[in-house]
């Protein structure tokens, strides 16, 4: 810090402006690094894998040109690649939907860009898959095996693997039910009552915790009783 202040005092106005810009970039980079390190190991691995896949889409000449760019231009170029990849991802998700659903969604997405557009697309696709899952559950002409196959095909067609994995994790934690996991004949129970599922899971965890504590207390008392008996035998 002292060296930086000394450089500022001895620098010309142009050099001082460059030094301040560089210090600002370093501060932003450190914030991003801390934010990245604060993520879970699973998310860090997923981000590294996604970034590696993004760079792998470039040709060898493009990767070489990217490495030769100055740091600031390289950062801007990478940000542009991320935005373009996000735009293509949203376009693929939209193209997968039926035409009428796609037109309605495109109207809702007008004016949204970047992450906001991605989040809105994700929510719309999830809602569509959930509605279709409820419709399949209500179809009494299907056998249980046919329902399972149709629900599986529905999820695999419209939801990327990462979205399916996230839904499964949330369903396991009781935060949100997996799409189309309810019982036949009760549409919406698995798709519209995540709160009750979460409450039942919490009650089950509380019951197990209470039983474990009671078991530990009994074992501790039995151990104390055995120790007292051993001490009595030793004094005789």
PDB file of C-alpha atoms in Angstrom:
ATOM      1  CA  UNK A   1       0.000   0.000   0.000  1.00  0.00           C
ATOM      2  CA  UNK A   2       2.837   2.410   0.844  1.00  0.00           C
ATOM      3  CA  UNK A   3       4.583   1.652  -2.450  1.00  0.00           C
ATOM      4  CA  UNK A   4       1.330   2.289  -4.289  1.00  0.00           C
ATOM      5  CA  UNK A   5       0.844   5.648  -2.550  1.00  0.00           C
ATOM      6  CA  UNK A   6       4.426   6.608  -3.358  1.00  0.00           C
ATOM      7  CA  UNK A   7       3.939   5.757  -7.029  1.00  0.00           C
ATOM      8  CA  UNK A   8       0.806   7.878  -7.095  1.00  0.00           C
ATOM      9  CA  UNK A   9       2.654  10.876  -5.637  1.00  0.00           C
ATOM     10  CA  UNK A  10       5.500  10.626  -8.146  1.00  0.00           C
ATOM     11  CA  UNK A  11       3.352   9.811 -11.187  1.00  0.00           C
ATOM     12  CA  UNK A  12       2.084  12.164 -13.855  1.00  0.00           C
ATOM     13  CA  UNK A  13      -1.683  12.693 -14.195  1.00  0.00           C
ATOM     14  CA  UNK A  14      -1.922  10.119 -17.017  1.00  0.00           C
ATOM     15  CA  UNK A  15       0.154   7.561 -15.119  1.00  0.00           C
ATOM     16  CA  UNK A  16      -1.885   8.212 -11.981  1.00  0.00           C
ATOM     17  CA  UNK A  17      -5.116   7.480 -13.863  1.00  0.00           C
ATOM     18  CA  UNK A  18      -3.648   4.236 -15.236  1.00  0.00           C
ATOM     19  CA  UNK A  19      -2.483   3.180 -11.775  1.00  0.00           C
ATOM     20  CA  UNK A  20      -5.931   3.796 -10.310  1.00  0.00           C
ATOM     21  CA  UNK A  21      -7.589   1.815 -13.104  1.00  0.00           C
ATOM     22  CA  UNK A  22      -5.183  -1.062 -12.561  1.00  0.00           C
ATOM     23  CA  UNK A  23      -5.813  -0.999  -8.796  1.00  0.00           C
ATOM     24  CA  UNK A  24      -9.559  -1.049  -9.435  1.00  0.00           C
ATOM     25  CA  UNK A  25      -9.233  -4.063 -11.753  1.00  0.00           C
ATOM     26  CA  UNK A  26      -7.131  -5.908  -9.173  1.00  0.00           C
ATOM     27  CA  UNK A  27      -9.707  -5.174  -6.480  1.00  0.00           C
ATOM     28  CA  UNK A  28     -12.527  -6.487  -8.664  1.00  0.00           C
ATOM     29  CA  UNK A  29     -10.491  -9.582  -9.513  1.00  0.00           C
ATOM     30  CA  UNK A  30      -9.833 -10.258  -5.824  1.00  0.00           C
ATOM     31  CA  UNK A  31     -13.541  -9.922  -5.058  1.00  0.00           C
ATOM     32  CA  UNK A  32     -14.396 -12.403  -7.801  1.00  0.00           C
ATOM     33  CA  UNK A  33     -11.722 -14.796  -6.565  1.00  0.00           C
ATOM     34  CA  UNK A  34     -13.076 -14.634  -3.009  1.00  0.00           C
ATOM     35  CA  UNK A  35     -16.615 -15.133  -4.270  1.00  0.00           C
ATOM     36  CA  UNK A  36     -15.485 -18.131  -6.317  1.00  0.00           C
ATOM     37  CA  UNK A  37     -13.606 -19.633  -3.360  1.00  0.00           C
ATOM     38  CA  UNK A  38     -16.711 -19.157  -1.218  1.00  0.00           C
ATOM     39  CA  UNK A  39     -18.697 -21.464  -3.503  1.00  0.00           C
ATOM     40  CA  UNK A  40     -19.093 -25.143  -2.733  1.00  0.00           C
ATOM     41  CA  UNK A  41     -16.534 -27.538  -4.185  1.00  0.00           C
ATOM     42  CA  UNK A  42     -19.206 -29.039  -6.443  1.00  0.00           C
ATOM     43  CA  UNK A  43     -20.092 -25.653  -7.935  1.00  0.00           C
ATOM     44  CA  UNK A  44     -16.422 -24.711  -8.393  1.00  0.00           C
ATOM     45  CA  UNK A  45     -15.832 -27.941 -10.292  1.00  0.00           C
ATOM     46  CA  UNK A  46     -18.915 -27.297 -12.424  1.00  0.00           C
ATOM     47  CA  UNK A  47     -17.772 -23.760 -13.254  1.00  0.00           C
ATOM     48  CA  UNK A  48     -14.276 -24.951 -14.160  1.00  0.00           C
ATOM     49  CA  UNK A  49     -15.738 -27.657 -16.379  1.00  0.00           C
ATOM     50  CA  UNK A  50     -18.078 -25.173 -18.090  1.00  0.00           C
ATOM     51  CA  UNK A  51     -15.225 -22.709 -18.695  1.00  0.00           C
ATOM     52  CA  UNK A  52     -13.001 -25.455 -20.092  1.00  0.00           C
ATOM     53  CA  UNK A  53     -15.826 -26.573 -22.375  1.00  0.00           C
ATOM     54  CA  UNK A  54     -16.334 -22.975 -23.511  1.00  0.00           C
ATOM     55  CA  UNK A  55     -12.670 -22.596 -24.451  1.00  0.00           C
ATOM     56  CA  UNK A  56     -12.763 -25.998 -26.145  1.00  0.00           C
ATOM     57  CA  UNK A  57     -15.309 -24.627 -28.622  1.00  0.00           C
ATOM     58  CA  UNK A  58     -12.643 -22.275 -30.011  1.00  0.00           C
ATOM     59  CA  UNK A  59     -10.253 -23.292 -32.743  1.00  0.00           C
ATOM     60  CA  UNK A  60      -6.533 -23.639 -31.879  1.00  0.00           C
ATOM     61  CA  UNK A  61      -5.815 -20.340 -33.660  1.00  0.00           C
ATOM     62  CA  UNK A  62      -8.570 -18.578 -31.698  1.00  0.00           C
ATOM     63  CA  UNK A  63      -7.239 -19.930 -28.395  1.00  0.00           C
ATOM     64  CA  UNK A  64      -3.725 -18.809 -29.316  1.00  0.00           C
ATOM     65  CA  UNK A  65      -5.003 -15.339 -30.211  1.00  0.00           C
ATOM     66  CA  UNK A  66      -6.900 -15.192 -26.911  1.00  0.00           C
ATOM     67  CA  UNK A  67      -3.747 -15.998 -24.926  1.00  0.00           C
ATOM     68  CA  UNK A  68      -1.823 -13.242 -26.702  1.00  0.00           C
ATOM     69  CA  UNK A  69      -4.355 -10.523 -25.871  1.00  0.00           C
ATOM     70  CA  UNK A  70      -3.599  -8.029 -23.070  1.00  0.00           C
ATOM     71  CA  UNK A  71      -5.297  -8.956 -19.762  1.00  0.00           C
ATOM     72  CA  UNK A  72      -8.130  -6.426 -20.055  1.00  0.00           C
ATOM     73  CA  UNK A  73      -8.940  -7.313 -23.663  1.00  0.00           C
ATOM     74  CA  UNK A  74      -8.725 -11.028 -22.839  1.00  0.00           C
ATOM     75  CA  UNK A  75     -11.210 -10.551 -19.998  1.00  0.00           C
ATOM     76  CA  UNK A  76     -13.602  -8.673 -22.293  1.00  0.00           C
ATOM     77  CA  UNK A  77     -13.267 -11.370 -24.932  1.00  0.00           C
ATOM     78  CA  UNK A  78     -14.054 -14.116 -22.407  1.00  0.00           C
ATOM     79  CA  UNK A  79     -17.067 -12.155 -21.138  1.00  0.00           C
ATOM     80  CA  UNK A  80     -18.282 -11.909 -24.725  1.00  0.00           C
ATOM     81  CA  UNK A  81     -17.889 -15.668 -25.167  1.00  0.00           C
ATOM     82  CA  UNK A  82     -19.887 -16.304 -21.988  1.00  0.00           C
ATOM     83  CA  UNK A  83     -22.708 -13.991 -23.110  1.00  0.00           C
ATOM     84  CA  UNK A  84     -22.832 -15.603 -26.547  1.00  0.00           C
ATOM     85  CA  UNK A  85     -22.865 -19.085 -25.021  1.00  0.00           C
ATOM     86  CA  UNK A  86     -25.705 -18.043 -22.713  1.00  0.00           C
ATOM     87  CA  UNK A  87     -27.645 -16.609 -25.664  1.00  0.00           C
ATOM     88  CA  UNK A  88     -27.237 -19.840 -27.641  1.00  0.00           C
ATOM     89  CA  UNK A  89     -28.293 -21.899 -24.621  1.00  0.00           C
ATOM     90  CA  UNK A  90     -31.512 -19.881 -24.266  1.00  0.00           C
ATOM     91  CA  UNK A  91     -32.174 -20.189 -28.007  1.00  0.00           C
ATOM     92  CA  UNK A  92     -31.818 -23.985 -27.839  1.00  0.00           C
ATOM     93  CA  UNK A  93     -34.199 -24.210 -24.898  1.00  0.00           C
ATOM     94  CA  UNK A  94     -36.754 -22.080 -26.757  1.00  0.00           C
ATOM     95  CA  UNK A  95     -36.464 -24.109 -29.947  1.00  0.00           C
ATOM     96  CA  UNK A  96     -37.188 -27.306 -27.999  1.00  0.00           C
ATOM     97  CA  UNK A  97     -40.617 -26.049 -26.919  1.00  0.00           C
ATOM     98  CA  UNK A  98     -43.815 -26.510 -28.951  1.00  0.00           C
ATOM     99  CA  UNK A  99     -44.468 -23.595 -31.365  1.00  0.00           C
ATOM    100  CA  UNK A 100     -47.423 -22.102 -29.457  1.00  0.00           C
ATOM    101  CA  UNK A 101     -45.593 -22.252 -26.118  1.00  0.00           C
ATOM    102  CA  UNK A 102     -42.458 -20.810 -27.724  1.00  0.00           C
ATOM    103  CA  UNK A 103     -44.347 -17.824 -29.160  1.00  0.00           C
ATOM    104  CA  UNK A 104     -45.897 -17.011 -25.790  1.00  0.00           C
ATOM    105  CA  UNK A 105     -42.528 -17.238 -24.076  1.00  0.00           C
ATOM    106  CA  UNK A 106     -40.778 -15.079 -26.665  1.00  0.00           C
ATOM    107  CA  UNK A 107     -43.323 -12.335 -25.990  1.00  0.00           C
ATOM    108  CA  UNK A 108     -42.594 -12.527 -22.256  1.00  0.00           C
ATOM    109  CA  UNK A 109     -38.830 -12.430 -22.858  1.00  0.00           C
ATOM    110  CA  UNK A 110     -38.862  -9.230 -24.886  1.00  0.00           C
ATOM    111  CA  UNK A 111     -36.588  -6.631 -23.309  1.00  0.00           C
ATOM    112  CA  UNK A 112     -34.737  -9.150 -21.130  1.00  0.00           C
ATOM    113  CA  UNK A 113     -31.056  -9.858 -21.678  1.00  0.00           C
ATOM    114  CA  UNK A 114     -28.265 -11.912 -20.145  1.00  0.00           C
ATOM    115  CA  UNK A 115     -28.948 -13.601 -16.838  1.00  0.00           C
ATOM    116  CA  UNK A 116     -32.472 -12.185 -16.557  1.00  0.00           C
ATOM    117  CA  UNK A 117     -33.405 -13.751 -19.881  1.00  0.00           C
ATOM    118  CA  UNK A 118     -31.805 -17.041 -18.851  1.00  0.00           C
ATOM    119  CA  UNK A 119     -33.677 -17.130 -15.511  1.00  0.00           C
ATOM    120  CA  UNK A 120     -37.000 -16.285 -17.164  1.00  0.00           C
ATOM    121  CA  UNK A 121     -36.460 -19.001 -19.785  1.00  0.00           C
ATOM    122  CA  UNK A 122     -35.533 -21.533 -17.132  1.00  0.00           C
ATOM    123  CA  UNK A 123     -38.647 -20.755 -15.084  1.00  0.00           C
ATOM    124  CA  UNK A 124     -40.903 -20.953 -18.149  1.00  0.00           C
ATOM    125  CA  UNK A 125     -39.446 -24.292 -19.253  1.00  0.00           C
ATOM    126  CA  UNK A 126     -39.760 -25.695 -15.723  1.00  0.00           C
ATOM    127  CA  UNK A 127     -43.386 -24.537 -15.510  1.00  0.00           C
ATOM    128  CA  UNK A 128     -44.196 -26.098 -18.877  1.00  0.00           C
ATOM    129  CA  UNK A 129     -42.609 -29.426 -17.919  1.00  0.00           C
ATOM    130  CA  UNK A 130     -44.457 -29.383 -14.602  1.00  0.00           C
ATOM    131  CA  UNK A 131     -47.818 -28.757 -16.302  1.00  0.00           C
ATOM    132  CA  UNK A 132     -47.143 -31.535 -18.803  1.00  0.00           C
ATOM    133  CA  UNK A 133     -46.167 -33.826 -15.938  1.00  0.00           C
ATOM    134  CA  UNK A 134     -49.472 -33.120 -14.204  1.00  0.00           C
ATOM    135  CA  UNK A 135     -51.365 -33.811 -17.440  1.00  0.00           C
ATOM    136  CA  UNK A 136     -49.601 -37.176 -17.807  1.00  0.00           C
ATOM    137  CA  UNK A 137     -50.435 -38.038 -14.197  1.00  0.00           C
ATOM    138  CA  UNK A 138     -54.123 -37.292 -14.834  1.00  0.00           C
ATOM    139  CA  UNK A 139     -54.271 -39.495 -17.941  1.00  0.00           C
ATOM    140  CA  UNK A 140     -56.089 -42.581 -16.625  1.00  0.00           C
ATOM    141  CA  UNK A 141     -55.626 -44.427 -19.926  1.00  0.00           C
ATOM    142  CA  UNK A 142     -51.919 -44.875 -19.159  1.00  0.00           C
ATOM    143  CA  UNK A 143     -50.497 -47.703 -17.098  1.00  0.00           C
ATOM    144  CA  UNK A 144     -48.042 -46.876 -14.273  1.00  0.00           C
ATOM    145  CA  UNK A 145     -45.156 -48.051 -16.454  1.00  0.00           C
ATOM    146  CA  UNK A 146     -46.307 -45.855 -19.353  1.00  0.00           C
ATOM    147  CA  UNK A 147     -46.577 -42.873 -17.022  1.00  0.00           C
ATOM    148  CA  UNK A 148     -43.033 -43.397 -15.791  1.00  0.00           C
ATOM    149  CA  UNK A 149     -41.707 -43.691 -19.336  1.00  0.00           C
ATOM    150  CA  UNK A 150     -43.539 -40.569 -20.515  1.00  0.00           C
ATOM    151  CA  UNK A 151     -42.402 -38.535 -17.509  1.00  0.00           C
ATOM    152  CA  UNK A 152     -38.820 -39.655 -18.008  1.00  0.00           C
ATOM    153  CA  UNK A 153     -38.959 -38.772 -21.713  1.00  0.00           C
ATOM    154  CA  UNK A 154     -40.484 -35.382 -20.836  1.00  0.00           C
ATOM    155  CA  UNK A 155     -37.685 -34.497 -18.427  1.00  0.00           C
ATOM    156  CA  UNK A 156     -34.944 -35.759 -20.735  1.00  0.00           C
ATOM    157  CA  UNK A 157     -36.285 -33.809 -23.704  1.00  0.00           C
ATOM    158  CA  UNK A 158     -36.806 -30.388 -22.155  1.00  0.00           C
ATOM    159  CA  UNK A 159     -34.493 -30.258 -19.136  1.00  0.00           C
ATOM    160  CA  UNK A 160     -30.685 -30.234 -19.469  1.00  0.00           C
ATOM    161  CA  UNK A 161     -28.832 -32.693 -17.275  1.00  0.00           C
ATOM    162  CA  UNK A 162     -27.750 -29.998 -14.814  1.00  0.00           C
ATOM    163  CA  UNK A 163     -31.354 -28.850 -14.323  1.00  0.00           C
ATOM    164  CA  UNK A 164     -32.492 -32.443 -13.752  1.00  0.00           C
ATOM    165  CA  UNK A 165     -29.725 -32.992 -11.199  1.00  0.00           C
ATOM    166  CA  UNK A 166     -30.641 -29.790  -9.377  1.00  0.00           C
ATOM    167  CA  UNK A 167     -34.304 -30.783  -9.241  1.00  0.00           C
ATOM    168  CA  UNK A 168     -33.338 -34.175  -7.843  1.00  0.00           C
ATOM    169  CA  UNK A 169     -31.151 -32.565  -5.143  1.00  0.00           C
ATOM    170  CA  UNK A 170     -33.920 -30.170  -4.115  1.00  0.00           C
ATOM    171  CA  UNK A 171     -36.457 -32.989  -4.064  1.00  0.00           C
ATOM    172  CA  UNK A 172     -34.150 -35.014  -1.815  1.00  0.00           C
ATOM    173  CA  UNK A 173     -33.851 -32.051   0.578  1.00  0.00           C
ATOM    174  CA  UNK A 174     -37.584 -31.387   0.547  1.00  0.00           C
ATOM    175  CA  UNK A 175     -37.230 -27.911  -0.981  1.00  0.00           C
ATOM    176  CA  UNK A 176     -38.961 -28.679  -4.277  1.00  0.00           C
ATOM    177  CA  UNK A 177     -40.541 -31.882  -5.601  1.00  0.00           C
ATOM    178  CA  UNK A 178     -39.065 -33.527  -8.670  1.00  0.00           C
ATOM    179  CA  UNK A 179     -41.115 -32.980 -11.824  1.00  0.00           C
ATOM    180  CA  UNK A 180     -43.782 -35.630 -12.274  1.00  0.00           C
ATOM    181  CA  UNK A 181     -42.974 -37.631  -9.146  1.00  0.00           C
ATOM    182  CA  UNK A 182     -46.468 -37.657  -7.633  1.00  0.00           C
ATOM    183  CA  UNK A 183     -48.854 -40.584  -7.326  1.00  0.00           C
ATOM    184  CA  UNK A 184     -51.163 -41.309 -10.276  1.00  0.00           C
ATOM    185  CA  UNK A 185     -54.673 -39.968  -9.737  1.00  0.00           C
ATOM    186  CA  UNK A 186     -53.483 -37.103  -7.520  1.00  0.00           C
ATOM    187  CA  UNK A 187     -52.262 -34.456  -9.983  1.00  0.00           C
ATOM    188  CA  UNK A 188     -50.392 -31.534  -8.536  1.00  0.00           C
ATOM    189  CA  UNK A 189     -49.599 -33.172  -5.230  1.00  0.00           C
ATOM    190  CA  UNK A 190     -45.943 -33.675  -6.114  1.00  0.00           C
ATOM    191  CA  UNK A 191     -45.759 -30.513  -8.201  1.00  0.00           C
ATOM    192  CA  UNK A 192     -47.640 -27.996  -6.083  1.00  0.00           C
ATOM    193  CA  UNK A 193     -47.078 -28.837  -2.425  1.00  0.00           C
ATOM    194  CA  UNK A 194     -43.344 -28.500  -1.914  1.00  0.00           C
ATOM    195  CA  UNK A 195     -43.973 -26.758   1.391  1.00  0.00           C
ATOM    196  CA  UNK A 196     -45.813 -29.737   2.888  1.00  0.00           C
ATOM    197  CA  UNK A 197     -43.140 -32.093   1.601  1.00  0.00           C
ATOM    198  CA  UNK A 198     -40.499 -29.928   3.233  1.00  0.00           C
ATOM    199  CA  UNK A 199     -42.441 -29.881   6.517  1.00  0.00           C
ATOM    200  CA  UNK A 200     -42.834 -33.666   6.535  1.00  0.00           C
ATOM    201  CA  UNK A 201     -39.113 -34.076   5.872  1.00  0.00           C
ATOM    202  CA  UNK A 202     -38.295 -31.697   8.721  1.00  0.00           C
ATOM    203  CA  UNK A 203     -40.614 -33.603  11.056  1.00  0.00           C
ATOM    204  CA  UNK A 204     -38.972 -36.883  10.060  1.00  0.00           C
ATOM    205  CA  UNK A 205     -35.490 -35.464  10.676  1.00  0.00           C
ATOM    206  CA  UNK A 206     -36.601 -34.105  14.056  1.00  0.00           C
ATOM    207  CA  UNK A 207     -38.041 -37.488  15.022  1.00  0.00           C
ATOM    208  CA  UNK A 208     -34.825 -39.284  14.049  1.00  0.00           C
ATOM    209  CA  UNK A 209     -32.731 -36.756  15.949  1.00  0.00           C
ATOM    210  CA  UNK A 210     -34.875 -37.210  19.064  1.00  0.00           C
ATOM    211  CA  UNK A 211     -34.596 -41.002  18.847  1.00  0.00           C
ATOM    212  CA  UNK A 212     -30.816 -40.808  18.410  1.00  0.00           C
ATOM    213  CA  UNK A 213     -30.445 -38.561  21.452  1.00  0.00           C
ATOM    214  CA  UNK A 214     -32.615 -40.856  23.547  1.00  0.00           C
ATOM    215  CA  UNK A 215     -30.576 -43.853  22.418  1.00  0.00           C
ATOM    216  CA  UNK A 216     -27.311 -42.088  23.257  1.00  0.00           C
ATOM    217  CA  UNK A 217     -28.687 -41.134  26.674  1.00  0.00           C
ATOM    218  CA  UNK A 218     -29.663 -44.756  27.415  1.00  0.00           C
ATOM    219  CA  UNK A 219     -26.247 -46.001  26.323  1.00  0.00           C
ATOM    220  CA  UNK A 220     -24.508 -43.406  28.478  1.00  0.00           C
ATOM    221  CA  UNK A 221     -26.577 -44.369  31.526  1.00  0.00           C
ATOM    222  CA  UNK A 222     -25.889 -48.053  30.943  1.00  0.00           C
ATOM    223  CA  UNK A 223     -22.172 -47.317  30.672  1.00  0.00           C
ATOM    224  CA  UNK A 224     -22.241 -45.348  33.943  1.00  0.00           C
ATOM    225  CA  UNK A 225     -24.123 -48.193  35.623  1.00  0.00           C
ATOM    226  CA  UNK A 226     -21.536 -50.732  34.450  1.00  0.00           C
ATOM    227  CA  UNK A 227     -18.699 -48.537  35.702  1.00  0.00           C
ATOM    228  CA  UNK A 228     -20.338 -48.186  39.148  1.00  0.00           C
ATOM    229  CA  UNK A 229     -20.763 -51.953  39.384  1.00  0.00           C
ATOM    230  CA  UNK A 230     -17.118 -52.488  38.481  1.00  0.00           C
ATOM    231  CA  UNK A 231     -16.006 -50.004  41.143  1.00  0.00           C
ATOM    232  CA  UNK A 232     -18.155 -51.749  43.762  1.00  0.00           C
ATOM    233  CA  UNK A 233     -16.642 -55.113  42.887  1.00  0.00           C
ATOM    234  CA  UNK A 234     -13.155 -53.654  43.184  1.00  0.00           C
ATOM    235  CA  UNK A 235     -13.801 -52.350  46.705  1.00  0.00           C
ATOM    236  CA  UNK A 236     -15.020 -55.712  48.032  1.00  0.00           C
TER     237      UNK A 236
END
